[in-house]
Short mmCIF file of C-alpha atoms in Angstrom, two decimals:
data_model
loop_
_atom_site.label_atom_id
_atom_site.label_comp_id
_atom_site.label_asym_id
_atom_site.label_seq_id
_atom_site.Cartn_x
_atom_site.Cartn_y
_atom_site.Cartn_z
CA UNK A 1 149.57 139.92 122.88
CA UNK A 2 152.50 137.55 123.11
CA UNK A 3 154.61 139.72 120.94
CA UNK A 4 154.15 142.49 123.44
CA UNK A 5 154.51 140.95 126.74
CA UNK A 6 158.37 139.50 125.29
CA UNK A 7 159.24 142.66 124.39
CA UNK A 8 158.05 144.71 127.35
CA UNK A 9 160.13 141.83 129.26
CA UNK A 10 163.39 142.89 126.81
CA UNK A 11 162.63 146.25 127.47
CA UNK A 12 162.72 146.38 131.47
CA UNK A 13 165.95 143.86 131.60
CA UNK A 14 167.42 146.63 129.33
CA UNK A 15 166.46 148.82 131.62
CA UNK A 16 168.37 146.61 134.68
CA UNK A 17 171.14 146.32 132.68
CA UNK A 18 171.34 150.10 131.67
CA UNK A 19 171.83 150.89 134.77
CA UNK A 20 168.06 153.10 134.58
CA UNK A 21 166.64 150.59 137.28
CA UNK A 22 169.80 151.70 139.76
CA UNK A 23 169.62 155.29 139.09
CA UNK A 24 166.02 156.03 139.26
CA UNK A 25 165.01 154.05 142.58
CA UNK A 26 168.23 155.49 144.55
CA UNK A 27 167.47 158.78 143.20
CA UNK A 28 163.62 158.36 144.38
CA UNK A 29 165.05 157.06 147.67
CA UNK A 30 167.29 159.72 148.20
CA UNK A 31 164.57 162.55 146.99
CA UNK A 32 162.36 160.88 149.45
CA UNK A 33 164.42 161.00 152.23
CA UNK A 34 165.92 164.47 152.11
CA UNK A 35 162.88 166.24 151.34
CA UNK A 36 161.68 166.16 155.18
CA UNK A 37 165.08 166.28 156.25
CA UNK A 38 165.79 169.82 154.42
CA UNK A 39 162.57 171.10 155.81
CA UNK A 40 163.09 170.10 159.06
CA UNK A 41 166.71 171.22 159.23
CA UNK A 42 165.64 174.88 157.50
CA UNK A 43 165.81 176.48 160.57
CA UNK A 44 168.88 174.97 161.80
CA UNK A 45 171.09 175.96 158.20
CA UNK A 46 169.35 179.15 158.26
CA UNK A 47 170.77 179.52 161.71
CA UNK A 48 174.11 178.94 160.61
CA UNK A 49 173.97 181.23 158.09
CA UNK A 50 174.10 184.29 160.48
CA UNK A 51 174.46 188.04 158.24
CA UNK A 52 175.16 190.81 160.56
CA UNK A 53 171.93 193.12 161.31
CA UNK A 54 169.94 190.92 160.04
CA UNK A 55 167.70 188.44 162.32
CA UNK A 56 166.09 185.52 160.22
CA UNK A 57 162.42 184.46 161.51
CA UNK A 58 161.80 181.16 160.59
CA UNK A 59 158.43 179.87 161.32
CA UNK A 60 158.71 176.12 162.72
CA UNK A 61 158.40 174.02 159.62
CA UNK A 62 155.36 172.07 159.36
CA UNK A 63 154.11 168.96 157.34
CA UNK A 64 153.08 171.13 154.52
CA UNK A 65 156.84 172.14 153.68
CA UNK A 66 158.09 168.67 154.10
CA UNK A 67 155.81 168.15 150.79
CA UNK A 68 157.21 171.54 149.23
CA UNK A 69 160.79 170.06 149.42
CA UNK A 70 158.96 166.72 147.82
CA UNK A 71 157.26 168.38 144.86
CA UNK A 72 159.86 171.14 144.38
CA UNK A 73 163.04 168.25 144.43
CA UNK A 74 160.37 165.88 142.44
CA UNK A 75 159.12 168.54 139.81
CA UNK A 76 162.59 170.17 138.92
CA UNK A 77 165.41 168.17 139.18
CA UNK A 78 163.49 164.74 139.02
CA UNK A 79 161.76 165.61 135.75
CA UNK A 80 165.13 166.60 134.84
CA UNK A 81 166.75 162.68 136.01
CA UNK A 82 164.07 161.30 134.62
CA UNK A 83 164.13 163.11 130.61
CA UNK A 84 168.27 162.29 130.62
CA UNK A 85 167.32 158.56 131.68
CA UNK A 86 164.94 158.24 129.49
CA UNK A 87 166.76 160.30 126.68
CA UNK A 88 167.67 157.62 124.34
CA UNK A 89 164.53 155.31 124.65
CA UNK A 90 163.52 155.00 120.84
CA UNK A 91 165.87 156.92 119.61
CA UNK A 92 169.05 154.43 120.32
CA UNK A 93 167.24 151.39 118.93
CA UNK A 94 167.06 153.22 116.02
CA UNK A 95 170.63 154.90 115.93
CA UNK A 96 171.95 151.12 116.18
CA UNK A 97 169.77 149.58 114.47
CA UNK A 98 168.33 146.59 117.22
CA UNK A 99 165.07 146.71 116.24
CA UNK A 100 165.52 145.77 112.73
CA UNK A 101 165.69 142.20 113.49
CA UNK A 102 162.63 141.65 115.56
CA UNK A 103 160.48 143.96 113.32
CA UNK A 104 161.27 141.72 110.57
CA UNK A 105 160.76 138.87 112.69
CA UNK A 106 156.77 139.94 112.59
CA UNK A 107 156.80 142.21 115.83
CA UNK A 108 154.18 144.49 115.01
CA UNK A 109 155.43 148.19 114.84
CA UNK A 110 152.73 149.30 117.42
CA UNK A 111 153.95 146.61 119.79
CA UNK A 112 157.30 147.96 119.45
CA UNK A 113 155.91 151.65 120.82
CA UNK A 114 153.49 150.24 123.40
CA UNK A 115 155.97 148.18 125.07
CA UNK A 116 158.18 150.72 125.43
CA UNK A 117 156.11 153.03 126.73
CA UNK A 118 154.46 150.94 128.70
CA UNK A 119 158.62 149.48 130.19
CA UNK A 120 158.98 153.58 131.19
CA UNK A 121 156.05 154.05 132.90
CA UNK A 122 156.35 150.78 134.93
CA UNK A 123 159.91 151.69 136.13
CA UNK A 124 158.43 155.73 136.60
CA UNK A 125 155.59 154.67 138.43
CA UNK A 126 157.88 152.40 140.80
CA UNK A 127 160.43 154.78 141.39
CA UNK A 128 157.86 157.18 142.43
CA UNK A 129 155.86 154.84 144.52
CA UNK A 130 159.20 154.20 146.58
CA UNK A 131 159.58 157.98 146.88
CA UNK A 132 156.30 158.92 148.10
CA UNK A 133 156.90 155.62 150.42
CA UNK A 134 159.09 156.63 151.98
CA UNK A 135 158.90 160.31 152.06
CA UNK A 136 155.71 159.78 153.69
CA UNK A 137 157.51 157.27 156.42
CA UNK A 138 160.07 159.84 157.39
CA UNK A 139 157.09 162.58 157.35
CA UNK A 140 154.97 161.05 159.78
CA UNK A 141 158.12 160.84 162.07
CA UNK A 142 159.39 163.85 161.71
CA UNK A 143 156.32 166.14 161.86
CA UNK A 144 153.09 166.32 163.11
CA UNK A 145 150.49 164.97 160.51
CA UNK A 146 147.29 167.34 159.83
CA UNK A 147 144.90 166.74 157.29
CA UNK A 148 145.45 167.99 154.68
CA UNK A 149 143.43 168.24 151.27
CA UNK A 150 143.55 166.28 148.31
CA UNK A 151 146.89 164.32 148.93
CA UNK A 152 146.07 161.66 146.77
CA UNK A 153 145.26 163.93 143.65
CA UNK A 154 148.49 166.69 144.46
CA UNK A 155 150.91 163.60 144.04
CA UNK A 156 148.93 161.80 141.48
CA UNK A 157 149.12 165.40 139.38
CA UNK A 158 153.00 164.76 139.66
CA UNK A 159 152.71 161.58 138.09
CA UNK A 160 150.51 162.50 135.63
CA UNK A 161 152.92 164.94 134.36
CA UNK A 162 156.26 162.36 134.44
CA UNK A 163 153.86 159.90 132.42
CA UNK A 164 153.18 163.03 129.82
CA UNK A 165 156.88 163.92 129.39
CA UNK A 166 157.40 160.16 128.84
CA UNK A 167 154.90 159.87 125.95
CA UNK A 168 156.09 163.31 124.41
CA UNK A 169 159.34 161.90 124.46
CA UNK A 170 158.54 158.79 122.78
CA UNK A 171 156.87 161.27 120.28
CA UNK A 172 159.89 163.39 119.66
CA UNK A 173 161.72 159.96 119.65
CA UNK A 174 159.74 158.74 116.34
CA UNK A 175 159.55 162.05 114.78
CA UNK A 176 163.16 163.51 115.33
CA UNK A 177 166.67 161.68 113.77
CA UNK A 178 170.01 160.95 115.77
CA UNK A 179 170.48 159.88 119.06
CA UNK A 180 169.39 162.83 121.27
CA UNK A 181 167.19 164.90 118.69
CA UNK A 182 164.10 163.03 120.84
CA UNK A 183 165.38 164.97 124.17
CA UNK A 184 165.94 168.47 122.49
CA UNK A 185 162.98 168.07 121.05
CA UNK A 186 161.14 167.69 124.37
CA UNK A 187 163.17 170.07 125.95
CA UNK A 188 161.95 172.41 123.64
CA UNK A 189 158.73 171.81 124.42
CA UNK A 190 158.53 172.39 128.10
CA UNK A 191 160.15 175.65 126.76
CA UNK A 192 157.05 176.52 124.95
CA UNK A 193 154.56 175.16 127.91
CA UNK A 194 156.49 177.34 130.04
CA UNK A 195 156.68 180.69 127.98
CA UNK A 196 152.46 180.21 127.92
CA UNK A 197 152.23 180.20 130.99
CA UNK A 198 154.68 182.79 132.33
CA UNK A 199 153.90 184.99 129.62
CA UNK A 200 150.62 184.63 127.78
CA UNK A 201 149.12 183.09 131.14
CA UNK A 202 147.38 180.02 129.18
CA UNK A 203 146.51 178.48 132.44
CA UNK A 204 143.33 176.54 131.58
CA UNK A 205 144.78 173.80 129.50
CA UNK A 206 148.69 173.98 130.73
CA UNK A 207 149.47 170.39 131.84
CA UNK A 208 152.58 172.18 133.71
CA UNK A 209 150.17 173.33 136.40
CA UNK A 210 149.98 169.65 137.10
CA UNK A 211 153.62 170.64 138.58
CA UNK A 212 153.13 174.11 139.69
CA UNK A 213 150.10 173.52 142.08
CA UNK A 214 150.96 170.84 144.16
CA UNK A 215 151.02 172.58 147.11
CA UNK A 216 148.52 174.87 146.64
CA UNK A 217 146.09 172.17 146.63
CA UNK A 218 147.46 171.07 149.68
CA UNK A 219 146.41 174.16 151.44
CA UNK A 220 143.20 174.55 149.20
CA UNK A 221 144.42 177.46 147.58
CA UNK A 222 144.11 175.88 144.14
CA UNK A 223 141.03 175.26 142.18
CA UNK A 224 140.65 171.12 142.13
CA UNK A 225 138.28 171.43 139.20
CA UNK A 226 140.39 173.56 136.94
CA UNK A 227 143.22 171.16 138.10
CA UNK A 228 140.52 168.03 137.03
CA UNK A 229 140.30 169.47 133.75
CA UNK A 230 143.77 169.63 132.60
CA UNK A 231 144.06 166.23 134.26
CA UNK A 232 141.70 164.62 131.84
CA UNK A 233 143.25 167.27 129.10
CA UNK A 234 146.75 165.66 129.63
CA UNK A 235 145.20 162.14 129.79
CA UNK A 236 143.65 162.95 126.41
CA UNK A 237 147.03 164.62 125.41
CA UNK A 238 149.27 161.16 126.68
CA UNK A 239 147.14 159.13 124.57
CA UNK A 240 147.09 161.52 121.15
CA UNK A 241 151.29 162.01 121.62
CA UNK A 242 151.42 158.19 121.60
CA UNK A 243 149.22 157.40 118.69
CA UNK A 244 150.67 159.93 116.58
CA UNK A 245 154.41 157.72 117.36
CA UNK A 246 153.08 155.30 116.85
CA UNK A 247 151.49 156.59 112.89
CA UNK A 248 154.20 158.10 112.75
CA UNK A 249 156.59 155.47 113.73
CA UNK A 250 154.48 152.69 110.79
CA UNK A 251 155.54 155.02 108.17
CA UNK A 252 159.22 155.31 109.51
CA UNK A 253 162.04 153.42 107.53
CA UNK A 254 164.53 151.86 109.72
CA UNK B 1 167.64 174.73 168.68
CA UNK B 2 168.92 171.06 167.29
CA UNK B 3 171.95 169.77 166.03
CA UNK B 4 172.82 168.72 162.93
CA UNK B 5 174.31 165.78 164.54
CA UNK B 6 171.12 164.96 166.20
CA UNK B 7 169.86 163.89 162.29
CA UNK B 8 172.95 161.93 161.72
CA UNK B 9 170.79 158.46 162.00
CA UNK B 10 168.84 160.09 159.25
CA UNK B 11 171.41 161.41 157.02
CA UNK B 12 173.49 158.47 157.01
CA UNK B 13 170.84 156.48 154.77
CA UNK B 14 171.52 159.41 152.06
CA UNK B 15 175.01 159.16 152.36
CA UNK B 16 175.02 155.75 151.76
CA UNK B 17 172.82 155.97 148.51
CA UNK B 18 175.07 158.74 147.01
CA UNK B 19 178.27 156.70 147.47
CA UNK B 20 176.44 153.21 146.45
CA UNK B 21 175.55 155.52 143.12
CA UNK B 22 178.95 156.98 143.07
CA UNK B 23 180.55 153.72 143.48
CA UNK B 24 178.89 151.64 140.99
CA UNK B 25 179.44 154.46 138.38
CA UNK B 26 183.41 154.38 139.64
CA UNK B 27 183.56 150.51 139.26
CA UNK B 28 182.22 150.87 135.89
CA UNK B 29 184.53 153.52 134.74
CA UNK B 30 187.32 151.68 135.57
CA UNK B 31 186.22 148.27 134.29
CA UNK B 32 184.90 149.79 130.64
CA UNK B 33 187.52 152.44 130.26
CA UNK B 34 185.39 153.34 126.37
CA UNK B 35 183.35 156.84 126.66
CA UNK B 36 181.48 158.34 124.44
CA UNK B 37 183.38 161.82 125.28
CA UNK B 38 186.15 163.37 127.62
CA UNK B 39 188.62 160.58 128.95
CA UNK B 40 188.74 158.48 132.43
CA UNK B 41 190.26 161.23 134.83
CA UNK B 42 187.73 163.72 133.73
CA UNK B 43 184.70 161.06 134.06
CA UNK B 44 186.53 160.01 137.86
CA UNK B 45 186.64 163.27 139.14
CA UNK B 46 182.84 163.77 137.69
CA UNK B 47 181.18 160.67 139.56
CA UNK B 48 182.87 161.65 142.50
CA UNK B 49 182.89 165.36 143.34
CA UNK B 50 179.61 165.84 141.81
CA UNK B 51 176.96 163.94 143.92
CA UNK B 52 173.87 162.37 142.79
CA UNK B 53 174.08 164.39 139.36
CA UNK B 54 177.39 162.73 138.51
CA UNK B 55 176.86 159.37 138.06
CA UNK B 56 173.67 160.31 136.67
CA UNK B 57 175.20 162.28 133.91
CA UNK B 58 178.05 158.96 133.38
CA UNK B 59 175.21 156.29 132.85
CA UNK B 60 173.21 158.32 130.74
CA UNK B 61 175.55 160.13 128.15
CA UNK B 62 179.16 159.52 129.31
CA UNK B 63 179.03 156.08 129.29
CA UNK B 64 180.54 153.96 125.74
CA UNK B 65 179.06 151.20 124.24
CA UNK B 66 179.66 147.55 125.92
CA UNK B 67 180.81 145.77 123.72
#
């Protein structure tokens, strides 16, 4: 595998350079940081916010809506950070043209997909690692901890779920032409996953209650064996998305 | 009832993130000067009056090639 470790080491010092490595961990910092701080301070805007005849009850926030902030900042806007980051990871190689050279070299073509999913998920799993890090830190000061139920598997769901939009992406990547078809594509998607759920309520196979449930698990409202199934469905899913790229991406002229 | 003063030890962490983000993405702007659309003024007043999202959006999509 010495074909794969050099280019997984290419990859992540493109990401450095790209600026990806900047952008995700101070976005993961700063998610992890102001999601206690807006539930803490709820009360206190709230307050501010006065409307006349109108008196706002607000219940003393609690360690359970320190982790809503964390999975409603984490599941909407840093699924959407992550996609645009990730946007253009096949799909500018092949717009330029880069990987002409070491394919010809002898790098195999499923070496070439591997690393590069494997270069995402490293910097994905880091970023999100330092989020949880410290969201956790500023948690335990802020509030008073209580047990709470399946922590581990709630953020692990959210994980789950970046490292299936990664591979879909990848996917798209292979399968779509031009420089962002790979992100519409994707985009697209999530549309679909979305419209079965709201709509035709396909909730027994819908990785995208690997986002929605987060905190119902906390507060064992959620079934944690439906929520083991589609785990193991979007493991199965991660792995099919990247060997179709990666049929897909063998047949592929450059 | 708190102050939001009373989280400023907290808050200044934050701060300091969005304008080490904002920064960076004003430093490159000014050093690379190529986008792939709009022109500099449009991408200045983006990174900087738009926090967190703005020099997001630069690095990914705004941003030209380095040569």
């Amino acid at each position: 595998m010495n074909g794969f470790t050099a280019f997984l080491r290419k990859e992540l010092l493109e990401h450095v350079r790209n600026y990806k490595v900047l952008i995700l961990l101070s976005v993961s910092a700063i998610f992890g940081m102001m999601s206690p701080l807006t539930a803490k301070m709820m009360p206190d805007i709230l307050a501010n916010v006065k409307v006349e005849g109108m008196v706002l009850k607000v219940p003393e926030p609690t360690f359970i809506d320190a982790f809503v902030q964390f999975f409603n900042n984490f599941s909407q806007m840093g699924m959407a950070i992550l996609l645009l980051v990730f946007g253009g990871l096949l799909s500018q190689d092949l717009a330029k043209g880069t990987l002409i050279i070491p394919l010809s070299k002898g790098l195999s073509r499923y070496t070439v997909i591997l690393a590069k999913y494997a270069a995402a998920l490293i910097l994905w799993t880091l970023s999100y690692v330092l989020a949880i890090t410290i969201h956790y830190g500023y948690t335990l000061y802020l509030f008073k901890p209580i047990s709470v139920g399946h922590l581990f598997f709630s953020l692990f769901c959210l994980w789950l779920f970046g490292a299936f939009l990664l591979a879909v992406l990848l996917m798209a990547s292979v399968i779509t032409r031009g420089t962002y078809g790979g992100l519409f594509v994707t985009a697209a998607g999530l549309g679909i996953l979305l419209i079965c759920q709201t709509i035709f309520r396909m909730d027994t196979f819908n990785p995208l209650k690997l986002v929605s449930e987060n905190v119902a698990l906390l507060t064992g409202k959620a079934e944690f064996d439906q929520l083991l199934n589609i785990a193991w469905i979007t493991g199965a899913l991660i792995l099919a998305a990247l060997i179709l790229a990666m049929a897909v991406f063998k047949k592929k002229s450059i | 009832m708190t102050h939001i003063s009373d989280y400023l030890p907290f808050l200044i962490p934050i701060i300091a993130l969005e304008l080490i983000l904002a920064l960076s993405a004003l430093i490159h702007i000014l050093r690379h000067r190529s986008f792939r659309f709009g022109n500099m003024f449009i991408w200045i007043i983006i990174v900087l009056f738009f926090q967190i999202i703005g020099p997001i959006i630069y690095f990914t999509i705004g941003r030209g090639e380095d040569e």
